[in-house]
CSV table of C-alpha atoms in Angstrom, one decimal:
chain,number,residue,atom,x,y,z
A,1391,UNK,CA,5.7,9.9,-15.8
A,1392,UNK,CA,3.5,11.3,-13.3
A,1393,UNK,CA,4.7,13.2,-11.2
A,1394,UNK,CA,4.6,11.0,-8.1
A,1395,UNK,CA,5.9,8.2,-10.3
A,1396,UNK,CA,9.0,9.9,-10.9
A,1397,UNK,CA,9.9,11.1,-7.6
A,1398,UNK,CA,9.5,7.1,-6.9
A,1399,UNK,CA,11.8,6.2,-9.5
A,1400,UNK,CA,14.1,9.0,-8.4
A,1401,UNK,CA,14.4,7.7,-4.4
A,1402,UNK,CA,14.9,4.0,-5.5
A,1403,UNK,CA,18.1,5.1,-7.6
A,1404,UNK,CA,18.7,6.6,-4.7
A,1405,UNK,CA,18.9,4.3,-2.1
A,1406,UNK,CA,19.2,1.2,-4.3
A,1407,UNK,CA,22.4,-0.6,-4.0
A,1408,UNK,CA,23.1,-4.2,-4.3
A,1409,UNK,CA,23.8,-4.5,-0.6
A,1410,UNK,CA,20.3,-3.8,0.2
A,1411,UNK,CA,16.8,-5.6,-0.3
A,1412,UNK,CA,14.2,-2.5,-1.5
A,1413,UNK,CA,10.8,-2.3,-1.0
A,1414,UNK,CA,7.9,-1.7,-2.3
A,1415,UNK,CA,4.5,-1.7,-0.2
A,1416,UNK,CA,1.5,-1.1,-2.1
A,1417,UNK,CA,-1.1,1.2,-0.2
A,1418,UNK,CA,-4.8,0.2,1.5
A,1419,UNK,CA,-7.3,2.3,2.5
A,1420,UNK,CA,-11.4,1.9,4.2
A,1421,UNK,CA,-13.0,3.3,0.5
A,1422,UNK,CA,-13.4,0.1,-2.5
A,1423,UNK,CA,-14.7,0.2,-5.5
A,1424,UNK,CA,-17.6,-1.7,-4.7
A,1425,UNK,CA,-18.9,0.3,-1.6
A,1426,UNK,CA,-22.5,2.3,-1.9
A,1427,UNK,CA,-22.4,6.2,-1.8
A,1428,UNK,CA,-23.6,5.9,1.7
A,1429,UNK,CA,-20.9,3.1,2.7
A,1430,UNK,CA,-18.7,5.5,0.4
A,1431,UNK,CA,-19.5,8.4,2.4
A,1432,UNK,CA,-19.2,6.6,6.1
A,1433,UNK,CA,-16.2,5.6,5.8
A,1434,UNK,CA,-15.2,8.3,3.3
A,1435,UNK,CA,-15.5,11.1,7.2
A,1436,UNK,CA,-11.5,12.0,6.9
A,1437,UNK,CA,-10.9,12.3,3.6
A,1438,UNK,CA,-14.5,14.5,3.3
A,1439,UNK,CA,-12.9,16.4,6.5
A,1440,UNK,CA,-9.5,17.5,4.6
A,1441,UNK,CA,-10.9,17.2,0.9
A,1442,UNK,CA,-14.2,18.0,0.0
A,1443,UNK,CA,-13.6,18.8,-3.0
A,1444,UNK,CA,-13.1,15.5,-4.3
A,1445,UNK,CA,-15.5,13.7,-5.4
A,1446,UNK,CA,-15.1,9.6,-3.4
A,1447,UNK,CA,-15.0,7.2,-5.1
A,1448,UNK,CA,-12.3,9.3,-7.4
A,1449,UNK,CA,-10.4,9.2,-4.2
A,1450,UNK,CA,-10.9,5.0,-4.6
A,1451,UNK,CA,-9.1,5.4,-8.6
A,1452,UNK,CA,-6.3,8.3,-7.6
A,1453,UNK,CA,-5.4,5.3,-4.9
A,1454,UNK,CA,-5.7,2.4,-7.9
A,1455,UNK,CA,-3.3,5.0,-9.6
A,1456,UNK,CA,-0.9,5.9,-6.8
A,1457,UNK,CA,-0.4,2.1,-6.2
A,1458,UNK,CA,-0.4,1.0,-9.6
A,1459,UNK,CA,3.0,3.6,-10.6
A,1460,UNK,CA,4.1,1.7,-7.6
A,1461,UNK,CA,3.9,-1.1,-9.2
A,1462,UNK,CA,5.6,0.4,-12.2
A,1463,UNK,CA,8.2,1.3,-10.2
A,1464,UNK,CA,9.3,-1.7,-8.1
A,1465,UNK,CA,8.8,-3.9,-12.2
A,1466,UNK,CA,11.1,-1.4,-13.9
A,1467,UNK,CA,13.6,-1.8,-11.3
A,1468,UNK,CA,13.4,-4.9,-10.1
A,1469,UNK,CA,12.1,-4.7,-6.7
A,1470,UNK,CA,10.2,-6.8,-4.3
A,1471,UNK,CA,6.9,-5.7,-4.6
A,1472,UNK,CA,3.9,-6.0,-1.2
A,1473,UNK,CA,1.0,-5.9,-3.0
A,1474,UNK,CA,-2.5,-7.1,-2.3
A,1475,UNK,CA,-3.6,-3.2,-0.8
A,1476,UNK,CA,-7.5,-4.3,-0.7
A,1477,UNK,CA,-6.3,-8.0,1.6
A,1478,UNK,CA,-7.2,-5.7,4.3
A,1479,UNK,CA,-10.8,-5.6,4.8
A,1480,UNK,CA,-12.9,-1.4,4.3
A,1481,UNK,CA,-14.1,-2.0,7.2
A,1482,UNK,CA,-14.0,-0.6,11.3
A,1483,UNK,CA,-13.4,-3.2,12.4
A,1484,UNK,CA,-9.5,-2.8,10.7
A,1485,UNK,CA,-9.7,1.7,10.0
A,1486,UNK,CA,-9.7,3.5,13.0
A,1487,UNK,CA,-11.0,6.2,9.5
A,1488,UNK,CA,-10.3,6.2,6.4
A,1489,UNK,CA,-6.6,5.7,6.4
A,1490,UNK,CA,-5.8,4.8,9.6
A,1491,UNK,CA,-5.9,1.6,10.7
A,1492,UNK,CA,-6.7,0.5,13.9
A,1493,UNK,CA,-5.1,-2.6,16.2
A,1494,UNK,CA,-6.2,-4.7,14.1
A,1495,UNK,CA,-5.7,-3.4,10.5
A,1496,UNK,CA,-2.0,-2.5,12.0
A,1497,UNK,CA,-2.4,-6.8,12.9
A,1498,UNK,CA,-3.4,-7.5,9.5
A,1499,UNK,CA,-0.9,-4.9,8.1
A,1500,UNK,CA,2.1,-6.9,8.9
A,1501,UNK,CA,1.5,-9.8,8.2
A,1502,UNK,CA,0.2,-8.7,5.2
A,1503,UNK,CA,3.9,-7.7,4.3
A,1504,UNK,CA,5.8,-10.5,6.4
A,1505,UNK,CA,3.5,-13.4,4.3
A,1506,UNK,CA,4.9,-11.2,1.0
A,1507,UNK,CA,8.0,-11.2,2.5
A,1508,UNK,CA,8.5,-15.0,3.2
A,1509,UNK,CA,6.9,-15.8,0.4
A,1510,UNK,CA,10.0,-14.0,-2.3
A,1511,UNK,CA,12.8,-15.7,-3.5
A,1512,UNK,CA,14.9,-12.0,-3.5
A,1513,UNK,CA,13.7,-12.1,0.3
A,1514,UNK,CA,14.4,-15.8,1.5
A,1515,UNK,CA,17.9,-16.0,-0.6
A,1516,UNK,CA,19.0,-12.9,1.5
A,1517,UNK,CA,17.8,-14.3,5.0
A,1518,UNK,CA,19.6,-17.6,4.2
A,1519,UNK,CA,23.0,-15.5,3.4
A,1520,UNK,CA,22.7,-14.2,6.5
A,1521,UNK,CA,21.9,-17.3,8.3
A,1522,UNK,CA,18.5,-17.0,9.0
A,1523,UNK,CA,15.9,-20.4,8.9
A,1524,UNK,CA,13.0,-19.8,6.7
A,1525,UNK,CA,10.5,-22.3,7.7
């Protein structure tokens, strides 16, 4: 288990309780596997500036590894996972730079989270127990 996964698992164990519903979310970014090097270079402008020592395709693989660790910690701890990191298109309409959302990207991220949460039985049950109706 890598350091990130160990740290995330430790964080989950320290904040998890029966009264809470802990949710993990995979991270999204503008860089995508299907991009050619020209598109990666354009989309990865801030990554190139701050991390000139990392090959851009490796950054996509690295993000996948982080998301894999998030998935594993969620699975091992029975947590709700908001997946679908590629549901937000990897283009300038949704990303200001390599990782930061535009207003449209923030809205798409919020919709992604709400959609996953409202479709999850654990979340629905918690909301119903608190008197909320889900439509």
